[in-house]
Amino acid sequence: MALTLPPKVTPRAFARLAEINATTGEDKVLRVAVEGGGCSGFQYDITLDQVADDDVVLKGDGGTVVIDPVSLPFLENATIDFTEELIGARFVIDNPNATSACGCGVSFSM
């Protein structure tokens, strides 16, 4: 079985997760998953959650990001970031494995 490298998480994404947890008073992790669906075949599911036993855990300054083992190969060498734009603020994924993506950046194909 080939080694699957986990995605990178930017300091800005960890900092935003820390801000969210400080505001809510909870200690949640950011779960990034890949599911079938969306206009391009796959879509990202980004939620606040708890760590599961089989998760890949990525810890940074102020936060934790987790990825389930099924989603991990789809996110190999991706970058998880947080961005603030005129249309809103959100966590985003720059995925070099995606061959195309929809306009909103949530759905992609491989």
PDB file of N, CA and C in Angstrom:
ATOM      1  N   MET A   1       0.842  -1.179   0.000  1.00  0.00           N
ATOM      2  CA  MET A   1       0.000   0.000   0.000  1.00  0.00           C
ATOM      3  C   MET A   1       0.888   1.244   0.000  1.00  0.00           C
ATOM      4  N   ALA A   2       0.573   2.187  -0.866  1.00  0.00           N
ATOM      5  CA  ALA A   2       1.366   3.407  -0.982  1.00  0.00           C
ATOM      6  C   ALA A   2       1.072   4.344   0.192  1.00  0.00           C
ATOM      7  N   LEU A   3       2.087   5.056   0.594  1.00  0.00           N
ATOM      8  CA  LEU A   3       1.948   6.039   1.656  1.00  0.00           C
ATOM      9  C   LEU A   3       1.163   7.236   1.150  1.00  0.00           C
ATOM     10  N   THR A   4       0.160   7.654   1.890  1.00  0.00           N
ATOM     11  CA  THR A   4      -0.621   8.831   1.534  1.00  0.00           C
ATOM     12  C   THR A   4      -0.221   9.963   2.461  1.00  0.00           C
ATOM     13  N   LEU A   5       0.286  11.050   1.888  1.00  0.00           N
ATOM     14  CA  LEU A   5       0.714  12.193   2.682  1.00  0.00           C
ATOM     15  C   LEU A   5      -0.491  13.040   3.065  1.00  0.00           C
ATOM     16  N   PRO A   6      -0.585  13.446   4.311  1.00  0.00           N
ATOM     17  CA  PRO A   6      -1.733  14.259   4.727  1.00  0.00           C
ATOM     18  C   PRO A   6      -1.630  15.664   4.140  1.00  0.00           C
ATOM     19  N   PRO A   7      -2.760  16.357   4.110  1.00  0.00           N
ATOM     20  CA  PRO A   7      -2.718  17.745   3.629  1.00  0.00           C
ATOM     21  C   PRO A   7      -1.985  18.644   4.612  1.00  0.00           C
ATOM     22  N   LYS A   8      -1.628  19.812   4.134  1.00  0.00           N
ATOM     23  CA  LYS A   8      -1.018  20.831   4.989  1.00  0.00           C
ATOM     24  C   LYS A   8      -2.135  21.753   5.470  1.00  0.00           C
ATOM     25  N   VAL A   9      -1.995  22.272   6.663  1.00  0.00           N
ATOM     26  CA  VAL A   9      -2.958  23.222   7.211  1.00  0.00           C
ATOM     27  C   VAL A   9      -2.202  24.517   7.486  1.00  0.00           C
ATOM     28  N   THR A  10      -2.709  25.617   6.972  1.00  0.00           N
ATOM     29  CA  THR A  10      -2.019  26.893   7.135  1.00  0.00           C
ATOM     30  C   THR A  10      -2.191  27.422   8.561  1.00  0.00           C
ATOM     31  N   PRO A  11      -1.249  28.229   9.004  1.00  0.00           N
ATOM     32  CA  PRO A  11      -1.396  28.872  10.317  1.00  0.00           C
ATOM     33  C   PRO A  11      -2.686  29.699  10.420  1.00  0.00           C
ATOM     34  N   ARG A  12      -3.103  30.308   9.311  1.00  0.00           N
ATOM     35  CA  ARG A  12      -4.335  31.097   9.300  1.00  0.00           C
ATOM     36  C   ARG A  12      -5.557  30.219   9.585  1.00  0.00           C
ATOM     37  N   ALA A  13      -5.581  28.988   9.053  1.00  0.00           N
ATOM     38  CA  ALA A  13      -6.692  28.071   9.313  1.00  0.00           C
ATOM     39  C   ALA A  13      -6.706  27.644  10.775  1.00  0.00           C
ATOM     40  N   PHE A  14      -5.536  27.314  11.325  1.00  0.00           N
ATOM     41  CA  PHE A  14      -5.475  26.950  12.742  1.00  0.00           C
ATOM     42  C   PHE A  14      -5.903  28.121  13.626  1.00  0.00           C
ATOM     43  N   ALA A  15      -5.479  29.335  13.264  1.00  0.00           N
ATOM     44  CA  ALA A  15      -5.831  30.517  14.055  1.00  0.00           C
ATOM     45  C   ALA A  15      -7.335  30.761  14.033  1.00  0.00           C
ATOM     46  N   ARG A  16      -7.966  30.598  12.879  1.00  0.00           N
ATOM     47  CA  ARG A  16      -9.417  30.807  12.793  1.00  0.00           C
ATOM     48  C   ARG A  16     -10.156  29.753  13.607  1.00  0.00           C
ATOM     49  N   LEU A  17      -9.691  28.521  13.571  1.00  0.00           N
ATOM     50  CA  LEU A  17     -10.305  27.463  14.377  1.00  0.00           C
ATOM     51  C   LEU A  17     -10.193  27.791  15.862  1.00  0.00           C
ATOM     52  N   ALA A  18      -9.046  28.312  16.279  1.00  0.00           N
ATOM     53  CA  ALA A  18      -8.874  28.720  17.681  1.00  0.00           C
ATOM     54  C   ALA A  18      -9.841  29.836  18.047  1.00  0.00           C
ATOM     55  N   GLU A  19     -10.049  30.797  17.129  1.00  0.00           N
ATOM     56  CA  GLU A  19     -11.002  31.880  17.368  1.00  0.00           C
ATOM     57  C   GLU A  19     -12.426  31.340  17.524  1.00  0.00           C
ATOM     58  N   ILE A  20     -12.792  30.408  16.668  1.00  0.00           N
ATOM     59  CA  ILE A  20     -14.135  29.805  16.742  1.00  0.00           C
ATOM     60  C   ILE A  20     -14.327  29.123  18.086  1.00  0.00           C
ATOM     61  N   ASN A  21     -13.346  28.326  18.503  1.00  0.00           N
ATOM     62  CA  ASN A  21     -13.457  27.620  19.781  1.00  0.00           C
ATOM     63  C   ASN A  21     -13.500  28.590  20.960  1.00  0.00           C
ATOM     64  N   ALA A  22     -12.738  29.682  20.886  1.00  0.00           N
ATOM     65  CA  ALA A  22     -12.753  30.672  21.964  1.00  0.00           C
ATOM     66  C   ALA A  22     -14.114  31.360  22.046  1.00  0.00           C
ATOM     67  N   THR A  23     -14.711  31.636  20.905  1.00  0.00           N
ATOM     68  CA  THR A  23     -16.017  32.298  20.864  1.00  0.00           C
ATOM     69  C   THR A  23     -17.125  31.386  21.380  1.00  0.00           C
ATOM     70  N   THR A  24     -17.086  30.110  21.000  1.00  0.00           N
ATOM     71  CA  THR A  24     -18.148  29.186  21.389  1.00  0.00           C
ATOM     72  C   THR A  24     -17.920  28.582  22.772  1.00  0.00           C
ATOM     73  N   GLY A  25     -16.683  28.641  23.255  1.00  0.00           N
ATOM     74  CA  GLY A  25     -16.365  28.031  24.538  1.00  0.00           C
ATOM     75  C   GLY A  25     -16.248  26.516  24.464  1.00  0.00           C
ATOM     76  N   GLU A  26     -16.193  25.987  23.250  1.00  0.00           N
ATOM     77  CA  GLU A  26     -16.065  24.544  23.054  1.00  0.00           C
ATOM     78  C   GLU A  26     -14.672  24.230  22.525  1.00  0.00           C
ATOM     79  N   ASP A  27     -14.310  22.960  22.564  1.00  0.00           N
ATOM     80  CA  ASP A  27     -13.025  22.520  22.030  1.00  0.00           C
ATOM     81  C   ASP A  27     -13.296  21.530  20.904  1.00  0.00           C
ATOM     82  N   LYS A  28     -13.667  22.046  19.752  1.00  0.00           N
ATOM     83  CA  LYS A  28     -13.995  21.219  18.593  1.00  0.00           C
ATOM     84  C   LYS A  28     -12.807  21.155  17.648  1.00  0.00           C
ATOM     85  N   VAL A  29     -12.771  20.103  16.850  1.00  0.00           N
ATOM     86  CA  VAL A  29     -11.775  19.968  15.796  1.00  0.00           C
ATOM     87  C   VAL A  29     -12.450  20.275  14.467  1.00  0.00           C
ATOM     88  N   LEU A  30     -11.661  20.652  13.488  1.00  0.00           N
ATOM     89  CA  LEU A  30     -12.181  20.872  12.150  1.00  0.00           C
ATOM     90  C   LEU A  30     -12.075  19.555  11.396  1.00  0.00           C
ATOM     91  N   ARG A  31     -13.212  18.998  11.003  1.00  0.00           N
ATOM     92  CA  ARG A  31     -13.226  17.748  10.241  1.00  0.00           C
ATOM     93  C   ARG A  31     -13.348  18.083   8.760  1.00  0.00           C
ATOM     94  N   VAL A  32     -12.405  17.570   7.970  1.00  0.00           N
ATOM     95  CA  VAL A  32     -12.435  17.743   6.522  1.00  0.00           C
ATOM     96  C   VAL A  32     -12.626  16.358   5.921  1.00  0.00           C
ATOM     97  N   ALA A  33     -13.717  16.209   5.167  1.00  0.00           N
ATOM     98  CA  ALA A  33     -14.032  14.924   4.556  1.00  0.00           C
ATOM     99  C   ALA A  33     -14.339  15.133   3.077  1.00  0.00           C
ATOM    100  N   VAL A  34     -14.238  14.060   2.317  1.00  0.00           N
ATOM    101  CA  VAL A  34     -14.598  14.063   0.905  1.00  0.00           C
ATOM    102  C   VAL A  34     -15.750  13.081   0.744  1.00  0.00           C
ATOM    103  N   GLU A  35     -16.817  13.551   0.095  1.00  0.00           N
ATOM    104  CA  GLU A  35     -17.993  12.714  -0.132  1.00  0.00           C
ATOM    105  C   GLU A  35     -18.338  12.729  -1.611  1.00  0.00           C
ATOM    106  N   GLY A  36     -19.035  11.698  -2.051  1.00  0.00           N
ATOM    107  CA  GLY A  36     -19.535  11.682  -3.410  1.00  0.00           C
ATOM    108  C   GLY A  36     -20.664  12.692  -3.537  1.00  0.00           C
ATOM    109  N   GLY A  37     -20.749  13.334  -4.701  1.00  0.00           N
ATOM    110  CA  GLY A  37     -21.827  14.292  -4.930  1.00  0.00           C
ATOM    111  C   GLY A  37     -21.302  15.596  -5.467  1.00  0.00           C
ATOM    112  N   GLY A  38     -22.148  16.584  -5.437  1.00  0.00           N
ATOM    113  CA  GLY A  38     -21.765  17.882  -5.981  1.00  0.00           C
ATOM    114  C   GLY A  38     -21.837  17.859  -7.493  1.00  0.00           C
ATOM    115  N   CYS A  39     -21.655  18.992  -8.105  1.00  0.00           N
ATOM    116  CA  CYS A  39     -21.782  19.086  -9.561  1.00  0.00           C
ATOM    117  C   CYS A  39     -20.587  18.481 -10.296  1.00  0.00           C
ATOM    118  N   SER A  40     -19.492  18.220  -9.599  1.00  0.00           N
ATOM    119  CA  SER A  40     -18.293  17.704 -10.264  1.00  0.00           C
ATOM    120  C   SER A  40     -17.934  16.273  -9.872  1.00  0.00           C
ATOM    121  N   GLY A  41     -18.706  15.637  -9.012  1.00  0.00           N
ATOM    122  CA  GLY A  41     -18.447  14.241  -8.660  1.00  0.00           C
ATOM    123  C   GLY A  41     -18.092  14.010  -7.210  1.00  0.00           C
ATOM    124  N   PHE A  42     -17.290  14.898  -6.620  1.00  0.00           N
ATOM    125  CA  PHE A  42     -16.936  14.829  -5.203  1.00  0.00           C
ATOM    126  C   PHE A  42     -17.176  16.197  -4.588  1.00  0.00           C
ATOM    127  N   GLN A  43     -17.399  16.205  -3.279  1.00  0.00           N
ATOM    128  CA  GLN A  43     -17.539  17.485  -2.601  1.00  0.00           C
ATOM    129  C   GLN A  43     -16.883  17.405  -1.231  1.00  0.00           C
ATOM    130  N   TYR A  44     -16.433  18.555  -0.760  1.00  0.00           N
ATOM    131  CA  TYR A  44     -15.830  18.657   0.558  1.00  0.00           C
ATOM    132  C   TYR A  44     -16.917  18.838   1.598  1.00  0.00           C
ATOM    133  N   ASP A  45     -16.746  18.210   2.732  1.00  0.00           N
ATOM    134  CA  ASP A  45     -17.631  18.386   3.875  1.00  0.00           C
ATOM    135  C   ASP A  45     -16.746  18.869   5.025  1.00  0.00           C
ATOM    136  N   ILE A  46     -16.922  20.120   5.416  1.00  0.00           N
ATOM    137  CA  ILE A  46     -16.093  20.729   6.450  1.00  0.00           C
ATOM    138  C   ILE A  46     -16.998  21.070   7.627  1.00  0.00           C
ATOM    139  N   THR A  47     -16.746  20.433   8.774  1.00  0.00           N
ATOM    140  CA  THR A  47     -17.602  20.610   9.942  1.00  0.00           C
ATOM    141  C   THR A  47     -16.758  20.700  11.210  1.00  0.00           C
ATOM    142  N   LEU A  48     -17.374  21.195  12.268  1.00  0.00           N
ATOM    143  CA  LEU A  48     -16.768  21.138  13.597  1.00  0.00           C
ATOM    144  C   LEU A  48     -17.242  19.848  14.240  1.00  0.00           C
ATOM    145  N   ASP A  49     -16.327  19.105  14.843  1.00  0.00           N
ATOM    146  CA  ASP A  49     -16.646  17.763  15.301  1.00  0.00           C
ATOM    147  C   ASP A  49     -15.728  17.371  16.453  1.00  0.00           C
ATOM    148  N   GLN A  50     -15.767  16.098  16.799  1.00  0.00           N
ATOM    149  CA  GLN A  50     -14.871  15.487  17.776  1.00  0.00           C
ATOM    150  C   GLN A  50     -13.971  14.489  17.044  1.00  0.00           C
ATOM    151  N   VAL A  51     -12.864  14.135  17.643  1.00  0.00           N
ATOM    152  CA  VAL A  51     -11.926  13.184  17.046  1.00  0.00           C
ATOM    153  C   VAL A  51     -12.495  11.771  17.134  1.00  0.00           C
ATOM    154  N   ALA A  52     -12.423  11.013  16.038  1.00  0.00           N
ATOM    155  CA  ALA A  52     -12.798   9.596  16.023  1.00  0.00           C
ATOM    156  C   ALA A  52     -11.520   8.762  16.124  1.00  0.00           C
ATOM    157  N   ASP A  53     -11.671   7.518  16.526  1.00  0.00           N
ATOM    158  CA  ASP A  53     -10.518   6.647  16.760  1.00  0.00           C
ATOM    159  C   ASP A  53      -9.615   6.467  15.543  1.00  0.00           C
ATOM    160  N   ASP A  54     -10.196   6.425  14.338  1.00  0.00           N
ATOM    161  CA  ASP A  54      -9.382   6.135  13.158  1.00  0.00           C
ATOM    162  C   ASP A  54      -8.990   7.383  12.363  1.00  0.00           C
ATOM    163  N   ASP A  55      -9.228   8.570  12.904  1.00  0.00           N
ATOM    164  CA  ASP A  55      -8.889   9.819  12.215  1.00  0.00           C
ATOM    165  C   ASP A  55      -7.384  10.050  12.128  1.00  0.00           C
ATOM    166  N   VAL A  56      -6.978  10.706  11.043  1.00  0.00           N
ATOM    167  CA  VAL A  56      -5.642  11.273  10.958  1.00  0.00           C
ATOM    168  C   VAL A  56      -5.754  12.634  11.630  1.00  0.00           C
ATOM    169  N   VAL A  57      -4.893  12.905  12.598  1.00  0.00           N
ATOM    170  CA  VAL A  57      -4.980  14.124  13.401  1.00  0.00           C
ATOM    171  C   VAL A  57      -3.819  15.044  13.044  1.00  0.00           C
ATOM    172  N   LEU A  58      -4.145  16.282  12.673  1.00  0.00           N
ATOM    173  CA  LEU A  58      -3.148  17.300  12.352  1.00  0.00           C
ATOM    174  C   LEU A  58      -3.287  18.416  13.372  1.00  0.00           C
ATOM    175  N   LYS A  59      -2.271  18.590  14.208  1.00  0.00           N
ATOM    176  CA  LYS A  59      -2.321  19.605  15.260  1.00  0.00           C
ATOM    177  C   LYS A  59      -1.468  20.799  14.879  1.00  0.00           C
ATOM    178  N   GLY A  60      -1.974  21.971  15.232  1.00  0.00           N
ATOM    179  CA  GLY A  60      -1.248  23.201  14.985  1.00  0.00           C
ATOM    180  C   GLY A  60      -1.475  24.155  16.130  1.00  0.00           C
ATOM    181  N   ASP A  61      -0.931  25.335  15.992  1.00  0.00           N
ATOM    182  CA  ASP A  61      -1.037  26.346  17.025  1.00  0.00           C
ATOM    183  C   ASP A  61      -2.498  26.761  17.194  1.00  0.00           C
ATOM    184  N   GLY A  62      -3.129  26.284  18.244  1.00  0.00           N
ATOM    185  CA  GLY A  62      -4.488  26.694  18.555  1.00  0.00           C
ATOM    186  C   GLY A  62      -5.588  25.812  18.020  1.00  0.00           C
ATOM    187  N   GLY A  63      -5.279  24.729  17.332  1.00  0.00           N
ATOM    188  CA  GLY A  63      -6.362  23.923  16.796  1.00  0.00           C
ATOM    189  C   GLY A  63      -5.932  22.564  16.297  1.00  0.00           C
ATOM    190  N   THR A  64      -6.938  21.780  15.931  1.00  0.00           N
ATOM    191  CA  THR A  64      -6.725  20.436  15.423  1.00  0.00           C
ATOM    192  C   THR A  64      -7.636  20.211  14.222  1.00  0.00           C
ATOM    193  N   VAL A  65      -7.077  19.621  13.173  1.00  0.00           N
ATOM    194  CA  VAL A  65      -7.831  19.243  11.987  1.00  0.00           C
ATOM    195  C   VAL A  65      -7.777  17.727  11.892  1.00  0.00           C
ATOM    196  N   VAL A  66      -8.909  17.102  11.586  1.00  0.00           N
ATOM    197  CA  VAL A  66      -8.950  15.642  11.456  1.00  0.00           C
ATOM    198  C   VAL A  66      -9.498  15.257  10.089  1.00  0.00           C
ATOM    199  N   ILE A  67      -9.022  14.096   9.610  1.00  0.00           N
ATOM    200  CA  ILE A  67      -9.443  13.567   8.317  1.00  0.00           C
ATOM    201  C   ILE A  67      -9.656  12.076   8.482  1.00  0.00           C
ATOM    202  N   ASP A  68     -10.790  11.591   7.999  1.00  0.00           N
ATOM    203  CA  ASP A  68     -11.059  10.152   8.096  1.00  0.00           C
ATOM    204  C   ASP A  68     -10.209   9.409   7.065  1.00  0.00           C
ATOM    205  N   PRO A  69      -9.926   8.119   7.312  1.00  0.00           N
ATOM    206  CA  PRO A  69      -9.027   7.377   6.423  1.00  0.00           C
ATOM    207  C   PRO A  69      -9.547   7.217   4.993  1.00  0.00           C
ATOM    208  N   VAL A  70     -10.854   7.253   4.779  1.00  0.00           N
ATOM    209  CA  VAL A  70     -11.399   7.131   3.423  1.00  0.00           C
ATOM    210  C   VAL A  70     -11.140   8.409   2.627  1.00  0.00           C
ATOM    211  N   SER A  71     -11.218   9.559   3.279  1.00  0.00           N
ATOM    212  CA  SER A  71     -11.008  10.841   2.603  1.00  0.00           C
ATOM    213  C   SER A  71      -9.537  11.165   2.375  1.00  0.00           C
ATOM    214  N   LEU A  72      -8.662  10.596   3.180  1.00  0.00           N
ATOM    215  CA  LEU A  72      -7.240  10.950   3.136  1.00  0.00           C
ATOM    216  C   LEU A  72      -6.604  10.849   1.751  1.00  0.00           C
ATOM    217  N   PRO A  73      -6.812   9.771   0.986  1.00  0.00           N
ATOM    218  CA  PRO A  73      -6.171   9.713  -0.341  1.00  0.00           C
ATOM    219  C   PRO A  73      -6.622  10.831  -1.283  1.00  0.00           C
ATOM    220  N   PHE A  74      -7.857  11.298  -1.138  1.00  0.00           N
ATOM    221  CA  PHE A  74      -8.371  12.371  -1.986  1.00  0.00           C
ATOM    222  C   PHE A  74      -7.756  13.722  -1.626  1.00  0.00           C
ATOM    223  N   LEU A  75      -7.193  13.826  -0.427  1.00  0.00           N
ATOM    224  CA  LEU A  75      -6.644  15.086   0.068  1.00  0.00           C
ATOM    225  C   LEU A  75      -5.117  15.084   0.135  1.00  0.00           C
ATOM    226  N   GLU A  76      -4.486  14.083  -0.462  1.00  0.00           N
ATOM    227  CA  GLU A  76      -3.031  13.991  -0.417  1.00  0.00           C
ATOM    228  C   GLU A  76      -2.393  15.256  -0.988  1.00  0.00           C
ATOM    229  N   ASN A  77      -1.494  15.848  -0.212  1.00  0.00           N
ATOM    230  CA  ASN A  77      -0.757  17.063  -0.587  1.00  0.00           C
ATOM    231  C   ASN A  77      -1.627  18.297  -0.798  1.00  0.00           C
ATOM    232  N   ALA A  78      -2.866  18.264  -0.344  1.00  0.00           N
ATOM    233  CA  ALA A  78      -3.736  19.439  -0.440  1.00  0.00           C
ATOM    234  C   ALA A  78      -3.343  20.444   0.648  1.00  0.00           C
ATOM    235  N   THR A  79      -3.869  21.647   0.544  1.00  0.00           N
ATOM    236  CA  THR A  79      -3.654  22.676   1.555  1.00  0.00           C
ATOM    237  C   THR A  79      -5.003  23.164   2.054  1.00  0.00           C
ATOM    238  N   ILE A  80      -5.181  23.138   3.358  1.00  0.00           N
ATOM    239  CA  ILE A  80      -6.400  23.628   3.994  1.00  0.00           C
ATOM    240  C   ILE A  80      -6.094  25.017   4.537  1.00  0.00           C
ATOM    241  N   ASP A  81      -6.891  25.993   4.139  1.00  0.00           N
ATOM    242  CA  ASP A  81      -6.637  27.389   4.491  1.00  0.00           C
ATOM    243  C   ASP A  81      -7.951  28.035   4.916  1.00  0.00           C
ATOM    244  N   PHE A  82      -7.860  29.262   5.400  1.00  0.00           N
ATOM    245  CA  PHE A  82      -9.027  30.073   5.719  1.00  0.00           C
ATOM    246  C   PHE A  82      -8.891  31.376   4.957  1.00  0.00           C
ATOM    247  N   THR A  83      -9.968  31.794   4.316  1.00  0.00           N
ATOM    248  CA  THR A  83      -9.923  33.013   3.521  1.00  0.00           C
ATOM    249  C   THR A  83     -11.110  33.913   3.850  1.00  0.00           C
ATOM    250  N   GLU A  84     -10.858  35.203   3.756  1.00  0.00           N
ATOM    251  CA  GLU A  84     -11.916  36.194   3.919  1.00  0.00           C
ATOM    252  C   GLU A  84     -11.980  37.010   2.640  1.00  0.00           C
ATOM    253  N   GLU A  85     -13.138  36.966   1.984  1.00  0.00           N
ATOM    254  CA  GLU A  85     -13.339  37.680   0.732  1.00  0.00           C
ATOM    255  C   GLU A  85     -14.626  38.481   0.822  1.00  0.00           C
ATOM    256  N   LEU A  86     -14.932  39.230  -0.196  1.00  0.00           N
ATOM    257  CA  LEU A  86     -16.164  40.008  -0.211  1.00  0.00           C
ATOM    258  C   LEU A  86     -17.408  39.131  -0.093  1.00  0.00           C
ATOM    259  N   ILE A  87     -17.345  37.919  -0.652  1.00  0.00           N
ATOM    260  CA  ILE A  87     -18.503  37.021  -0.603  1.00  0.00           C
ATOM    261  C   ILE A  87     -18.626  36.297   0.730  1.00  0.00           C
ATOM    262  N   GLY A  88     -17.631  36.414   1.589  1.00  0.00           N
ATOM    263  CA  GLY A  88     -17.695  35.787   2.900  1.00  0.00           C
ATOM    264  C   GLY A  88     -16.377  35.160   3.298  1.00  0.00           C
ATOM    265  N   ALA A  89     -16.362  34.651   4.506  1.00  0.00           N
ATOM    266  CA  ALA A  89     -15.181  33.992   5.052  1.00  0.00           C
ATOM    267  C   ALA A  89     -15.456  32.495   5.120  1.00  0.00           C
ATOM    268  N   ARG A  90     -14.432  31.694   4.811  1.00  0.00           N
ATOM    269  CA  ARG A  90     -14.637  30.239   4.813  1.00  0.00           C
ATOM    270  C   ARG A  90     -13.302  29.503   4.805  1.00  0.00           C
ATOM    271  N   PHE A  91     -13.367  28.252   5.207  1.00  0.00           N
ATOM    272  CA  PHE A  91     -12.227  27.360   5.043  1.00  0.00           C
ATOM    273  C   PHE A  91     -12.225  26.905   3.587  1.00  0.00           C
ATOM    274  N   VAL A  92     -11.054  26.871   2.977  1.00  0.00           N
ATOM    275  CA  VAL A  92     -10.931  26.471   1.577  1.00  0.00           C
ATOM    276  C   VAL A  92      -9.865  25.384   1.455  1.00  0.00           C
ATOM    277  N   ILE A  93      -9.966  24.612   0.382  1.00  0.00           N
ATOM    278  CA  ILE A  93      -9.016  23.536   0.135  1.00  0.00           C
ATOM    279  C   ILE A  93      -8.423  23.710  -1.248  1.00  0.00           C
ATOM    280  N   ASP A  94      -7.104  23.792  -1.302  1.00  0.00           N
ATOM    281  CA  ASP A  94      -6.379  23.812  -2.566  1.00  0.00           C
ATOM    282  C   ASP A  94      -5.881  22.393  -2.780  1.00  0.00           C
ATOM    283  N   ASN A  95      -6.506  21.687  -3.718  1.00  0.00           N
ATOM    284  CA  ASN A  95      -6.247  20.265  -3.898  1.00  0.00           C
ATOM    285  C   ASN A  95      -5.570  20.022  -5.250  1.00  0.00           C
ATOM    286  N   PRO A  96      -4.269  19.672  -5.251  1.00  0.00           N
ATOM    287  CA  PRO A  96      -3.569  19.430  -6.518  1.00  0.00           C
ATOM    288  C   PRO A  96      -4.049  18.160  -7.230  1.00  0.00           C
ATOM    289  N   ASN A  97      -4.796  17.311  -6.546  1.00  0.00           N
ATOM    290  CA  ASN A  97      -5.308  16.072  -7.145  1.00  0.00           C
ATOM    291  C   ASN A  97      -6.564  16.306  -7.981  1.00  0.00           C
ATOM    292  N   ALA A  98      -7.243  17.412  -7.759  1.00  0.00           N
ATOM    293  CA  ALA A  98      -8.482  17.707  -8.471  1.00  0.00           C
ATOM    294  C   ALA A  98      -8.165  18.106  -9.907  1.00  0.00           C
ATOM    295  N   THR A  99      -8.861  17.484 -10.851  1.00  0.00           N
ATOM    296  CA  THR A  99      -8.655  17.820 -12.262  1.00  0.00           C
ATOM    297  C   THR A  99      -9.572  18.952 -12.706  1.00  0.00           C
ATOM    298  N   SER A 100     -10.675  19.164 -11.987  1.00  0.00           N
ATOM    299  CA  SER A 100     -11.550  20.294 -12.249  1.00  0.00           C
ATOM    300  C   SER A 100     -12.345  20.576 -10.982  1.00  0.00           C
ATOM    301  N   ALA A 101     -12.869  21.786 -10.894  1.00  0.00           N
ATOM    302  CA  ALA A 101     -13.650  22.181  -9.725  1.00  0.00           C
ATOM    303  C   ALA A 101     -14.794  23.074 -10.157  1.00  0.00           C
ATOM    304  N   CYS A 102     -15.809  23.149  -9.321  1.00  0.00           N
ATOM    305  CA  CYS A 102     -16.922  24.046  -9.615  1.00  0.00           C
ATOM    306  C   CYS A 102     -16.538  25.462  -9.222  1.00  0.00           C
ATOM    307  N   GLY A 103     -17.342  26.412  -9.563  1.00  0.00           N
ATOM    308  CA  GLY A 103     -17.041  27.807  -9.293  1.00  0.00           C
ATOM    309  C   GLY A 103     -16.933  28.148  -7.821  1.00  0.00           C
ATOM    310  N   CYS A 104     -17.689  27.457  -6.984  1.00  0.00           N
ATOM    311  CA  CYS A 104     -17.655  27.789  -5.556  1.00  0.00           C
ATOM    312  C   CYS A 104     -16.521  27.089  -4.819  1.00  0.00           C
ATOM    313  N   GLY A 105     -15.838  26.137  -5.466  1.00  0.00           N
ATOM    314  CA  GLY A 105     -14.706  25.467  -4.859  1.00  0.00           C
ATOM    315  C   GLY A 105     -15.062  24.364  -3.892  1.00  0.00           C
ATOM    316  N   VAL A 106     -16.334  23.976  -3.829  1.00  0.00           N
ATOM    317  CA  VAL A 106     -16.761  22.927  -2.906  1.00  0.00           C
ATOM    318  C   VAL A 106     -16.796  21.576  -3.593  1.00  0.00           C
ATOM    319  N   SER A 107     -17.039  21.559  -4.888  1.00  0.00           N
ATOM    320  CA  SER A 107     -17.172  20.320  -5.640  1.00  0.00           C
ATOM    321  C   SER A 107     -15.984  20.191  -6.604  1.00  0.00           C
ATOM    322  N   PHE A 108     -15.511  18.952  -6.784  1.00  0.00           N
ATOM    323  CA  PHE A 108     -14.360  18.739  -7.671  1.00  0.00           C
ATOM    324  C   PHE A 108     -14.414  17.350  -8.279  1.00  0.00           C
ATOM    325  N   SER A 109     -13.591  17.116  -9.295  1.00  0.00           N
ATOM    326  CA  SER A 109     -13.464  15.789  -9.889  1.00  0.00           C
ATOM    327  C   SER A 109     -11.996  15.407  -9.910  1.00  0.00           C
ATOM    328  N   MET A 110     -11.760  14.117 -10.041  1.00  0.00           N
ATOM    329  CA  MET A 110     -10.384  13.600 -10.056  1.00  0.00           C
ATOM    330  C   MET A 110     -10.193  12.738 -11.276  1.00  0.00           C
TER     331      MET A 110
END
